[in-house]
Coordinates of C-alpha atoms and ligand atoms in Angstrom, one line a residue:
Chain A
M1 CA 120.4 2.3 -27.5
T2 CA 123.6 0.3 -26.2
D3 CA 125.9 1.8 -28.1
T4 CA 125.4 5.5 -26.7
A5 CA 125.3 4.1 -23.1
T6 CA 128.6 2.2 -23.8
S7 CA 130.3 5.4 -24.9
D8 CA 128.7 7.5 -22.6
S9 CA 130.0 5.4 -19.7
M10 CA 133.9 4.9 -21.3
V11 CA 134.4 8.6 -22.4
S12 CA 138.2 8.3 -22.2
A13 CA 138.6 4.6 -23.0
E14 CA 139.1 3.3 -26.7
P15 CA 136.2 1.7 -27.4
L16 CA 137.1 -2.3 -28.2
H17 CA 135.5 -2.6 -31.7
R18 CA 137.7 0.4 -32.9
S19 CA 140.9 -1.1 -31.7
Q20 CA 140.0 -4.6 -33.1
F21 CA 138.6 -3.0 -36.4
R22 CA 142.0 -1.0 -36.5
A23 CA 143.7 -4.5 -36.6
T24 CA 141.4 -6.2 -39.0
W25 CA 142.2 -2.9 -41.6
R26 CA 145.9 -3.4 -41.0
A27 CA 146.0 -7.2 -42.2
H28 CA 143.6 -6.2 -45.1
R29 CA 145.8 -3.7 -46.0
W30 CA 149.0 -5.8 -45.7
Q31 CA 147.1 -8.5 -47.7
K32 CA 146.3 -6.1 -50.3
A33 CA 149.8 -4.6 -50.6
R34 CA 151.1 -8.4 -51.1
V35 CA 148.9 -9.0 -53.8
S36 CA 149.5 -5.8 -56.0
L37 CA 153.3 -6.2 -55.1
T38 CA 153.2 -10.1 -56.4
G39 CA 151.1 -8.9 -59.2
V40 CA 153.8 -6.0 -60.3
L41 CA 157.0 -8.7 -60.1
V42 CA 155.0 -11.0 -62.4
L43 CA 154.2 -8.3 -65.1
V44 CA 157.9 -7.5 -65.1
A45 CA 159.1 -10.6 -65.7
L46 CA 156.5 -11.4 -67.9
I47 CA 157.8 -8.4 -69.9
I48 CA 161.7 -9.5 -69.9
F49 CA 160.4 -12.7 -70.7
S50 CA 158.3 -12.0 -73.6
A51 CA 161.1 -9.6 -75.0
R52 CA 163.5 -12.3 -75.3
L53 CA 161.0 -14.7 -77.0
G54 CA 160.1 -11.9 -79.5
E55 CA 163.5 -11.4 -80.3
V56 CA 163.2 -7.5 -79.6
D57 CA 166.5 -5.7 -79.9
L58 CA 166.7 -2.3 -79.2
A59 CA 170.1 -1.8 -80.7
H60 CA 168.7 -3.3 -83.8
L61 CA 165.9 -1.0 -83.5
W62 CA 168.4 2.0 -83.2
D63 CA 170.6 0.5 -86.2
R64 CA 167.4 0.6 -88.6
L65 CA 165.6 3.7 -87.2
P66 CA 167.6 6.0 -90.6
R67 CA 165.9 3.7 -92.9
L68 CA 162.3 4.6 -91.4
T69 CA 163.4 8.4 -91.8
S70 CA 164.5 7.9 -95.4
Y71 CA 161.2 6.1 -96.2
F72 CA 159.2 9.1 -94.9
G73 CA 161.5 11.4 -96.7
R74 CA 160.7 9.7 -99.8
M75 CA 157.1 10.3 -99.5
V76 CA 157.4 14.5 -99.3
P77 CA 156.4 15.8 -102.5
N78 CA 158.3 18.2 -104.6
L79 CA 156.4 21.6 -104.0
A80 CA 157.8 24.5 -105.1
W81 CA 155.7 28.3 -104.5
E82 CA 155.9 29.1 -108.0
T83 CA 154.5 26.0 -109.3
L84 CA 152.4 25.3 -106.3
W85 CA 149.1 24.3 -108.1
V86 CA 150.9 22.3 -110.9
D87 CA 152.7 20.4 -108.2
L88 CA 149.9 19.8 -105.9
A89 CA 147.9 18.6 -108.9
K90 CA 150.8 16.3 -109.9
W91 CA 150.9 14.9 -106.4
Y92 CA 147.1 14.4 -106.2
W93 CA 146.9 13.0 -109.6
N94 CA 144.7 10.5 -109.0
G95 CA 142.6 12.6 -106.6
G96 CA 139.4 11.8 -108.0
K97 CA 139.7 8.0 -107.6
W98 CA 141.0 8.5 -104.0
L99 CA 138.2 10.6 -103.1
A100 CA 135.8 7.9 -104.3
S101 CA 137.9 5.3 -102.5
L102 CA 137.6 7.4 -99.4
W103 CA 133.8 7.8 -100.0
Q104 CA 133.5 4.1 -99.9
T105 CA 135.5 3.6 -96.9
V106 CA 133.0 5.8 -95.0
L107 CA 130.2 4.2 -96.5
I108 CA 131.3 0.7 -95.4
A109 CA 131.9 2.0 -92.1
V110 CA 128.2 3.5 -91.9
Y111 CA 126.7 0.2 -93.1
A112 CA 128.8 -1.9 -90.7
T113 CA 128.0 0.5 -87.8
L114 CA 124.1 0.3 -88.3
F115 CA 124.3 -3.3 -89.1
G116 CA 126.1 -4.5 -86.1
A117 CA 124.3 -2.1 -83.7
A118 CA 121.1 -3.2 -84.8
L119 CA 121.9 -6.7 -84.2
A120 CA 123.6 -5.7 -80.9
Y121 CA 120.3 -3.8 -79.9
I122 CA 118.5 -7.0 -80.0
F123 CA 121.1 -9.1 -78.6
S124 CA 121.8 -6.7 -75.7
F125 CA 118.4 -7.5 -74.2
L126 CA 118.8 -11.2 -74.6
A127 CA 122.2 -11.0 -73.1
A128 CA 121.1 -8.7 -70.0
R129 CA 120.9 -10.7 -67.1
N130 CA 118.0 -9.0 -65.6
L131 CA 116.0 -8.8 -69.0
T132 CA 116.9 -12.0 -70.7
P133 CA 113.5 -14.3 -71.4
A134 CA 115.5 -17.2 -69.9
P135 CA 119.1 -17.8 -68.3
W136 CA 120.0 -20.1 -70.7
I137 CA 119.4 -17.8 -73.7
G138 CA 121.4 -15.2 -71.9
I139 CA 124.3 -17.1 -71.9
A140 CA 124.2 -18.1 -75.2
A141 CA 123.6 -14.6 -76.1
R142 CA 126.7 -13.4 -73.9
R143 CA 128.9 -16.4 -75.6
T144 CA 127.8 -15.1 -79.1
L145 CA 129.0 -11.6 -78.3
E146 CA 132.4 -13.0 -76.8
F147 CA 133.0 -14.7 -79.8
A148 CA 132.1 -11.8 -82.3
R149 CA 134.1 -9.3 -80.4
T150 CA 137.3 -11.7 -79.6
V151 CA 137.9 -12.2 -83.3
P152 CA 139.5 -9.7 -84.9
E153 CA 137.9 -7.6 -87.6
L154 CA 141.1 -8.3 -89.9
V155 CA 140.3 -12.2 -89.4
F156 CA 136.8 -11.8 -90.5
A157 CA 137.6 -9.9 -93.4
V158 CA 140.4 -12.2 -94.5
L159 CA 137.9 -14.8 -94.4
F160 CA 135.0 -13.0 -96.2
V161 CA 137.2 -11.8 -99.0
F162 CA 138.0 -15.4 -99.4
A163 CA 134.3 -16.3 -99.4
F164 CA 132.7 -13.5 -101.1
G165 CA 135.6 -12.0 -103.3
I166 CA 137.8 -9.0 -103.3
G167 CA 135.3 -5.9 -102.7
P168 CA 133.6 -3.6 -99.9
L169 CA 131.1 -6.3 -99.0
A170 CA 133.6 -8.4 -97.1
G171 CA 134.6 -5.3 -95.3
V172 CA 131.3 -4.5 -94.3
L173 CA 130.6 -7.9 -93.0
A174 CA 133.9 -8.0 -91.1
I175 CA 133.6 -4.7 -89.4
A176 CA 129.6 -5.1 -88.8
L177 CA 130.2 -8.6 -87.2
H178 CA 133.2 -7.2 -84.8
S179 CA 130.8 -4.3 -83.9
F180 CA 128.0 -6.5 -83.2
G181 CA 130.3 -8.1 -80.4
A182 CA 131.6 -5.0 -78.6
L183 CA 128.8 -3.1 -79.1
G184 CA 126.5 -5.9 -77.7
K185 CA 128.7 -6.2 -74.6
L186 CA 128.6 -2.2 -74.2
F187 CA 124.7 -2.2 -74.6
G188 CA 124.3 -5.3 -72.4
D189 CA 126.0 -3.7 -69.7
V190 CA 123.7 -0.4 -70.0
A191 CA 120.8 -2.6 -70.2
E192 CA 122.0 -4.4 -67.0
N193 CA 121.2 -1.0 -65.3
A194 CA 117.7 0.0 -66.5
N195 CA 115.4 0.5 -63.9
L196 CA 113.4 -2.3 -63.6
D197 CA 110.4 -1.0 -62.0
E198 CA 109.7 1.1 -65.6
V199 CA 110.3 -2.7 -67.3
K200 CA 107.8 -4.5 -64.8
G201 CA 104.9 -1.5 -65.3
V202 CA 105.1 -2.6 -69.2
R203 CA 105.3 -6.2 -68.5
S204 CA 102.4 -6.4 -66.1
T205 CA 99.8 -4.9 -68.8
G206 CA 100.4 -8.4 -70.7
A207 CA 102.8 -7.1 -73.3
N208 CA 104.9 -9.8 -74.4
W209 CA 108.9 -9.9 -74.2
W210 CA 109.9 -7.7 -77.1
Q211 CA 107.4 -5.1 -76.4
T212 CA 108.4 -5.1 -73.0
M213 CA 112.0 -4.2 -74.2
V214 CA 110.9 -1.7 -76.9
Y215 CA 108.4 0.3 -74.7
G216 CA 110.0 -0.5 -71.1
A217 CA 113.7 -0.8 -71.5
T218 CA 114.7 1.1 -74.8
P219 CA 113.7 4.6 -73.8
Q220 CA 115.8 4.1 -71.0
V221 CA 118.9 2.7 -72.7
L222 CA 118.6 4.8 -76.0
P223 CA 120.8 7.7 -75.4
D224 CA 123.7 5.4 -74.1
Y225 CA 123.2 3.3 -77.1
L226 CA 123.6 5.9 -79.6
S227 CA 126.6 7.6 -77.8
Y228 CA 128.2 4.2 -77.8
G229 CA 127.2 3.5 -81.6
L230 CA 128.6 7.0 -82.6
L231 CA 132.0 6.2 -80.7
R232 CA 132.0 2.6 -82.7
F233 CA 131.5 4.6 -86.2
E234 CA 134.5 6.5 -85.4
I235 CA 136.6 3.3 -84.7
N236 CA 135.0 1.8 -87.9
V237 CA 136.0 4.5 -90.2
R238 CA 139.8 3.4 -89.3
A239 CA 139.2 -0.2 -89.6
A240 CA 137.6 0.3 -92.9
S241 CA 140.7 2.2 -93.9
V242 CA 142.7 -0.9 -92.9
L243 CA 140.8 -3.7 -94.2
G244 CA 141.5 -2.5 -98.0
F245 CA 145.2 -4.1 -97.3
V246 CA 143.5 -7.8 -97.3
G247 CA 141.0 -6.7 -100.2
A248 CA 138.1 -5.6 -98.1
G249 CA 137.5 -2.4 -100.4
G250 CA 137.7 1.4 -99.7
I251 CA 140.8 3.5 -99.5
G252 CA 143.1 1.0 -97.9
Q253 CA 143.2 -1.1 -101.2
D254 CA 144.8 2.2 -102.9
L255 CA 147.3 2.5 -100.1
Y256 CA 148.2 -0.9 -100.3
G257 CA 148.5 -0.7 -104.0
A258 CA 150.6 2.5 -103.5
I259 CA 153.0 0.9 -101.0
K260 CA 153.5 -2.4 -103.1
S261 CA 154.5 -0.6 -106.4
F262 CA 156.7 2.1 -104.4
H263 CA 154.9 5.2 -105.3
H264 CA 156.1 7.2 -102.6
T265 CA 154.3 10.8 -103.0
D266 CA 151.0 8.4 -103.4
I267 CA 151.4 7.1 -100.0
S268 CA 151.7 10.7 -98.4
A269 CA 149.0 11.9 -100.5
I270 CA 146.4 9.1 -99.7
A271 CA 147.4 9.3 -96.2
L272 CA 147.0 12.7 -95.6
M273 CA 143.2 12.5 -97.0
L274 CA 142.6 9.7 -94.6
I275 CA 143.8 11.7 -91.8
A276 CA 141.9 14.5 -92.6
A277 CA 138.7 12.4 -93.2
V278 CA 139.3 10.8 -89.8
I279 CA 139.8 13.9 -87.7
A280 CA 136.5 15.4 -89.6
I281 CA 134.3 12.5 -88.7
D282 CA 135.8 12.3 -85.1
S283 CA 134.9 15.9 -84.4
L284 CA 131.5 15.7 -86.1
C285 CA 130.9 12.5 -84.0
S286 CA 132.1 14.0 -80.7
W287 CA 129.9 17.2 -81.5
L288 CA 126.8 14.7 -81.7
R289 CA 127.7 12.6 -78.9
G290 CA 127.7 15.7 -76.8
R291 CA 124.2 16.7 -78.0
V292 CA 122.7 13.1 -77.2
I293 CA 124.3 13.6 -74.0
G294 CA 123.8 17.0 -73.3
Q295 CA 120.4 16.8 -73.3
E296 CA 119.9 14.1 -71.0
G297 CA 122.5 15.8 -68.5
L298 CA 120.0 18.8 -68.5
R299 CA 116.9 16.5 -67.8
A300 CA 118.9 15.0 -65.0
L301 CA 119.5 18.8 -63.4
Chain B
M1 CA 77.9 -0.8 -78.5
S2 CA 79.3 -1.1 -74.7
H3 CA 81.4 1.7 -73.2
P4 CA 84.7 1.1 -74.7
L5 CA 86.5 0.8 -71.3
S6 CA 83.9 -1.5 -69.5
S7 CA 84.8 -4.7 -68.9
M8 CA 84.1 -6.9 -72.1
N9 CA 83.8 -9.9 -69.7
T10 CA 80.8 -11.4 -68.4
A11 CA 81.5 -14.9 -67.5
D12 CA 82.2 -15.6 -63.6
A13 CA 85.2 -13.9 -62.6
T14 CA 85.3 -15.0 -59.0
L15 CA 89.0 -14.9 -57.8
N16 CA 90.0 -17.9 -55.9
L17 CA 93.2 -18.6 -54.1
R18 CA 93.8 -22.2 -52.9
G19 CA 96.3 -22.8 -51.0
V20 CA 98.7 -20.4 -52.5
S21 CA 102.3 -20.0 -51.1
R22 CA 105.5 -18.2 -52.4
S23 CA 108.9 -19.0 -51.1
F24 CA 112.2 -17.2 -51.7
G25 CA 114.8 -19.2 -50.8
N26 CA 114.2 -20.5 -47.5
A27 CA 111.8 -17.5 -46.6
K28 CA 108.4 -18.2 -47.1
A29 CA 106.6 -14.9 -48.3
L30 CA 103.3 -15.9 -48.7
D31 CA 102.2 -19.2 -46.5
G32 CA 98.9 -21.3 -47.8
I33 CA 96.9 -18.3 -48.5
T34 CA 93.2 -19.3 -49.5
L35 CA 90.9 -16.3 -50.4
S36 CA 88.0 -15.8 -52.5
V37 CA 87.1 -12.2 -53.9
R38 CA 83.6 -12.1 -55.9
D39 CA 83.4 -9.8 -59.4
G40 CA 83.3 -6.0 -58.4
E41 CA 84.2 -6.0 -54.7
M42 CA 86.7 -3.4 -53.6
V43 CA 89.0 -5.2 -50.8
A44 CA 91.8 -3.8 -49.0
V45 CA 94.5 -6.1 -48.2
L46 CA 96.6 -4.8 -44.7
G47 CA 99.6 -6.0 -43.1
R48 CA 102.7 -4.8 -41.8
S49 CA 106.2 -3.9 -44.0
G50 CA 107.1 -7.5 -45.5
A51 CA 104.1 -9.6 -44.5
G52 CA 103.7 -10.4 -48.3
K53 CA 101.1 -7.9 -49.9
S54 CA 103.2 -7.3 -53.0
T55 CA 104.2 -10.6 -53.4
L56 CA 100.3 -11.6 -53.1
L57 CA 99.6 -9.2 -55.8
N58 CA 102.2 -9.9 -58.0
L59 CA 101.3 -13.7 -58.0
I60 CA 97.7 -12.8 -59.0
N61 CA 98.8 -11.0 -62.1
R62 CA 101.8 -13.8 -62.7
L63 CA 104.5 -11.5 -62.8
I64 CA 106.0 -14.4 -60.1
D65 CA 104.7 -17.9 -59.8
P66 CA 103.6 -19.4 -56.5
T67 CA 105.8 -22.4 -55.5
E68 CA 102.5 -24.1 -54.0
G69 CA 98.9 -24.0 -54.9
E70 CA 96.6 -22.6 -57.4
I71 CA 95.0 -19.1 -58.7
W72 CA 91.5 -19.7 -60.2
C73 CA 89.4 -17.0 -62.0
G74 CA 86.2 -18.6 -62.5
E75 CA 86.5 -21.8 -64.7
R76 CA 90.3 -20.7 -65.5
N77 CA 93.5 -22.2 -63.7
V78 CA 95.4 -19.0 -63.9
S79 CA 98.4 -20.4 -62.0
Q80 CA 98.4 -22.9 -64.8
L81 CA 98.5 -20.3 -67.9
R82 CA 101.1 -20.1 -70.8
G83 CA 102.0 -17.8 -73.7
R84 CA 99.4 -16.1 -75.1
A85 CA 97.0 -17.2 -72.6
L86 CA 99.1 -15.9 -69.7
L87 CA 99.7 -12.4 -71.5
D88 CA 95.7 -12.0 -71.8
W89 CA 95.6 -12.7 -68.2
R90 CA 97.9 -10.0 -67.0
R91 CA 96.0 -7.8 -69.3
E92 CA 93.1 -8.7 -67.8
S93 CA 94.5 -8.0 -64.1
A94 CA 95.8 -4.7 -64.4
M95 CA 98.4 -3.5 -61.8
I96 CA 99.2 -0.1 -60.3
F97 CA 102.2 0.6 -58.3
Q98 CA 103.6 2.7 -55.4
R99 CA 106.1 4.1 -57.2
F100 CA 103.8 4.5 -60.2
N101 CA 106.2 2.4 -62.7
L102 CA 105.9 4.5 -66.0
V103 CA 108.3 4.5 -68.5
S104 CA 109.9 8.1 -67.2
R105 CA 111.0 9.2 -70.8
L106 CA 107.9 8.3 -72.8
N107 CA 105.4 10.9 -72.9
V108 CA 102.2 10.2 -71.1
I109 CA 99.8 8.9 -73.9
T110 CA 102.8 6.8 -74.9
N111 CA 102.7 5.2 -71.3
V112 CA 98.7 4.6 -71.5
L113 CA 99.1 3.4 -74.6
T114 CA 101.3 0.6 -73.2
G115 CA 98.3 -0.9 -71.6
R116 CA 97.0 -1.4 -75.3
L117 CA 99.9 -3.7 -75.9
A118 CA 98.2 -6.9 -75.3
H119 CA 94.9 -6.2 -77.5
A120 CA 95.0 -6.8 -81.2
P121 CA 96.3 -6.1 -83.5
R122 CA 99.5 -6.9 -81.9
L123 CA 102.2 -6.8 -84.9
P124 CA 102.0 -3.3 -85.4
K125 CA 103.1 -2.7 -81.8
L126 CA 105.8 -4.2 -81.9
I127 CA 107.6 -1.1 -83.7
G128 CA 105.6 1.6 -82.2
R129 CA 102.5 1.5 -84.2
F130 CA 99.0 2.0 -82.4
T131 CA 95.6 2.4 -84.3
D132 CA 93.3 5.5 -84.0
H133 CA 91.0 3.2 -81.8
D134 CA 93.9 2.7 -79.3
R135 CA 94.8 6.4 -79.1
D136 CA 90.8 7.2 -78.7
V137 CA 90.7 4.9 -76.1
A138 CA 93.8 6.4 -74.4
I139 CA 92.6 9.8 -74.6
D140 CA 89.5 9.0 -73.3
A141 CA 91.0 7.2 -70.1
L142 CA 93.3 10.3 -69.1
E143 CA 90.2 12.6 -69.9
A144 CA 88.2 10.6 -67.4
L145 CA 91.2 11.1 -65.1
G146 CA 91.5 14.6 -65.7
M147 CA 95.0 14.2 -67.2
A148 CA 94.2 14.9 -70.9
E149 CA 95.8 18.0 -71.2
F150 CA 99.5 16.4 -70.1
A151 CA 99.2 13.7 -72.9
L152 CA 102.0 15.0 -74.6
R153 CA 104.5 15.6 -71.5
R154 CA 107.1 13.5 -70.6
A155 CA 106.0 11.1 -67.9
D156 CA 108.7 12.2 -65.2
E157 CA 107.7 16.1 -65.8
L158 CA 104.6 15.5 -63.8
S159 CA 103.9 15.5 -59.9
G160 CA 103.4 11.9 -58.2
G161 CA 99.7 12.4 -57.8
Q162 CA 99.5 13.0 -61.6
Q163 CA 101.8 10.0 -62.7
Q164 CA 99.6 7.7 -60.7
R165 CA 96.5 9.1 -62.4
V166 CA 98.3 8.3 -65.6
A167 CA 99.1 4.6 -64.2
I168 CA 95.4 4.3 -63.4
A169 CA 94.4 5.1 -67.1
R170 CA 97.0 2.7 -68.2
A171 CA 95.3 0.0 -66.5
L172 CA 92.0 1.1 -67.6
V173 CA 92.7 1.2 -71.3
Q174 CA 93.9 -2.8 -70.4
Q175 CA 90.2 -3.2 -69.7
P176 CA 90.8 -5.6 -67.0
R177 CA 88.3 -7.5 -64.8
I178 CA 90.6 -7.0 -61.9
I179 CA 92.9 -4.0 -60.6
L180 CA 95.8 -5.0 -58.5
A181 CA 96.7 -1.8 -56.6
D182 CA 99.9 -2.3 -54.4
E183 CA 100.2 0.7 -52.1
P184 CA 98.9 3.3 -54.8
V185 CA 98.9 6.2 -52.2
A186 CA 101.9 5.3 -50.3
S187 CA 104.1 8.1 -51.8
L188 CA 101.5 10.7 -52.3
D189 CA 100.6 13.5 -50.0
P190 CA 96.9 13.3 -48.4
V191 CA 95.0 15.2 -51.2
N192 CA 96.6 13.3 -53.8
S193 CA 96.1 9.9 -51.7
R194 CA 92.1 11.1 -51.7
A195 CA 91.9 11.6 -55.4
V196 CA 93.6 8.4 -56.3
M197 CA 91.4 6.4 -54.0
E198 CA 88.5 8.3 -55.0
A199 CA 89.4 7.2 -58.8
L200 CA 89.6 3.6 -57.7
R201 CA 86.2 3.4 -55.9
H202 CA 84.8 5.1 -59.1
I203 CA 86.1 2.8 -61.4
N204 CA 84.9 0.0 -59.2
Q205 CA 81.3 1.2 -58.8
H206 CA 80.7 2.6 -62.2
R207 CA 82.8 0.2 -64.3
G208 CA 82.2 -3.2 -62.2
I209 CA 85.8 -3.8 -62.1
T210 CA 87.0 -5.8 -58.8
V211 CA 89.6 -3.9 -57.1
L212 CA 92.1 -5.5 -54.7
C213 CA 94.4 -2.5 -52.9
N214 CA 97.4 -2.9 -50.5
L215 CA 97.0 -0.2 -48.0
H216 CA 99.3 1.1 -45.1
S217 CA 96.6 2.9 -43.5
V218 CA 93.5 1.1 -41.9
P219 CA 91.3 4.6 -41.8
L220 CA 91.9 4.9 -45.7
A221 CA 90.6 0.9 -45.8
R222 CA 87.8 1.8 -43.6
E223 CA 86.7 4.8 -45.6
Y224 CA 87.1 3.1 -49.3
C225 CA 86.7 -0.5 -48.8
E226 CA 83.6 -2.9 -47.5
R227 CA 85.9 -5.7 -46.8
A228 CA 89.5 -6.0 -45.8
V229 CA 92.2 -9.2 -45.5
A230 CA 95.2 -8.8 -43.6
L231 CA 98.3 -10.5 -43.8
A232 CA 101.2 -10.9 -41.4
K233 CA 104.4 -12.9 -41.7
G234 CA 102.9 -14.4 -45.0
K235 CA 99.7 -16.0 -43.3
L236 CA 96.2 -14.9 -43.8
V237 CA 95.0 -13.4 -40.2
Y238 CA 91.9 -11.5 -41.0
D239 CA 89.3 -11.6 -43.5
G240 CA 85.9 -9.9 -43.4
P241 CA 84.2 -6.2 -43.1
V242 CA 86.2 -3.3 -42.3
S243 CA 84.1 -2.9 -39.5
G244 CA 85.5 -5.9 -38.0
L245 CA 88.9 -4.3 -37.6
D246 CA 88.7 -3.5 -34.1
D247 CA 91.9 -3.0 -31.6
A248 CA 92.5 -6.6 -31.0
T249 CA 92.7 -7.5 -34.6
L250 CA 94.8 -4.8 -35.4
A251 CA 97.3 -5.7 -32.9
V252 CA 97.2 -9.6 -34.2
I253 CA 97.9 -7.9 -37.8
Y254 CA 100.4 -5.3 -36.8
G255 CA 102.2 -7.3 -34.0
S256 CA 103.0 -4.7 -31.8
T257 CA 101.0 -1.4 -30.5
D258 CA 104.2 0.8 -32.2
A259 CA 103.3 -0.7 -35.7
L260 CA 99.6 0.0 -35.1
A261 CA 100.4 3.4 -34.3
E262 CA 102.4 4.0 -37.4
A263 CA 99.3 2.3 -39.4
H264 CA 97.1 4.8 -37.9
Ligands
ATP401 N1 112.0 -10.9 -55.4 C1 112.3 -11.3 -53.9 N2 113.7 -11.7 -53.6 C2 113.5 -12.1 -52.2 N3 112.8 -12.1 -51.1 C3 111.7 -11.2 -51.4 C4 111.4 -10.9 -52.9 N4 110.3 -10.5 -52.9 C5 110.1 -9.9 -51.7 N5 110.8 -10.7 -50.8 C6 110.5 -11.3 -49.2 O1 109.3 -11.5 -49.2 C7 108.5 -11.2 -47.9 C8 107.3 -10.1 -48.4 O2 107.6 -9.0 -49.2 P1 106.7 -8.0 -49.6 O3 107.3 -7.2 -50.8 O4 105.7 -9.0 -50.2 O5 106.3 -7.8 -48.5 P2 105.2 -6.5 -48.7 O6 104.1 -6.8 -47.6 O7 104.6 -5.9 -49.5 O8 105.8 -5.3 -47.7 P3 106.1 -3.8 -48.1 O9 104.9 -2.8 -47.1 O10 107.1 -3.3 -47.3 O11 105.7 -3.4 -49.5 C9 109.4 -10.1 -47.4 O12 110.3 -10.8 -46.6 C10 110.7 -9.8 -48.5 O13 111.9 -9.9 -48.0
MG402 MG1 104.9 -3.9 -51.0

């Protein structure tokens, strides 16, 4: 009421609130600019400082570059067109064993993702601030997840190889534990955005906490959980291939063996298989994710 | 054998609120409510927006706890219930909401079956297994509300009126003593509003279930309820027959003539 009255009577004059706000706005902008500028300066200083500290020497890097290329050169196998099949067979002389290792790597990733995601599913509801049964449980769950995702897979793997011996079990446990932390955080964020009306509807019937999560929250979050789970699987295939370096099973163990014993063409043979497998799995997963999201996307229209 | 949907309890079930208050921070949403509802009554709860109507029903179902006072049902101190006993009480005091609060991605029958989660056997229901008996009870309830043909449709594919009937079916399969309906028709058109109010009246009269119904509309209260209680700013300002809702009383309940016109 009063607003229209004022603007009617002072058509030409600039309303006071506008000029006032403009001043506030300028101050706000200036404040933000100062913060960003300070941030950039600190960052540049930190980069220079850490380069010194880490003895990063660009000249040295340049000097040693030829070594890297000659190393790659030695990895190229001898392939002639006339004897292609024989040469290929020679290059992949241990192909059966490597294929089995590759399969083991994929299985490590599958099991690790399944275990990690199952545990993350439960913890996401404990950790979500709006769904947790009690605030202290929420805090405990979030700290647990933080720990699990802060410690790198490699560290877990070294520990588990030490505890359970060399082999895929250590790899599964290490990746599962890290995935649990990473997925638990992502799942928890999804759960925090769940529609509480639907949850309340189930809770009001006398369902206990877990039932309320299963029937009230899960249907809402499931598509996002699946999508994140598939994404994690792609990451875990890569992690599983590296963990063999510390004895946690899979193709990485063969790759590490080849590097250690200077079997250069074996390195390239294994690496190529690995790259092909990773690309295939990534494409499969993104196709699946597209289907999971696509269906929901259509529903939303 | 009794009707599968009828209330299975025979003990005295008079609902008594004794000096019940509820604060959110410093604001008192409910202030010293003392109220008694006999078994089998159908009571309208009136009051303008923010008066505390939803808070009252949420308190009775124990979705939230009172900051002061006690709630009794017969010989039971409802406000003291914990654990299993609390879950049983929630089952006995079924809720219906303005926005239906169905799980949109679940189909109709599963939504109704969530009303059976507090019934034995509970363990298989943790992983989504219901008994044949549960399913029979659920489809009976849907049939009673004319919704059986929609049993396998997703809840969010239904119209508002249909969703509210599914929500009533969910409440029925809980086998409640009381139904707490929080503005069940506020999101519905007049035709669907009548259908839902008729259903509630039918349940009240034929199954003997007590109904407490928050309403925005005084005419609906007059038509479907015998008794009305009214809240204003968290306090009980009227408790009596709907015939006593004259202009003077309504002015007290709704504060101003503007709000009063809105309620008509
Ligand atoms: N969870 C909450 N947190 C803070 N304040 C709340 C909460 N729930 C209710 N309130 C406050 O308590 C008062 C009563 O709210 P309530 O929802 O019970 O009113 P109502 O009568 O149901 O209103 P409406 O007709 O709009 O649904 C309001 O002032 C509201 O802001
Ligand atoms: Mg309300």
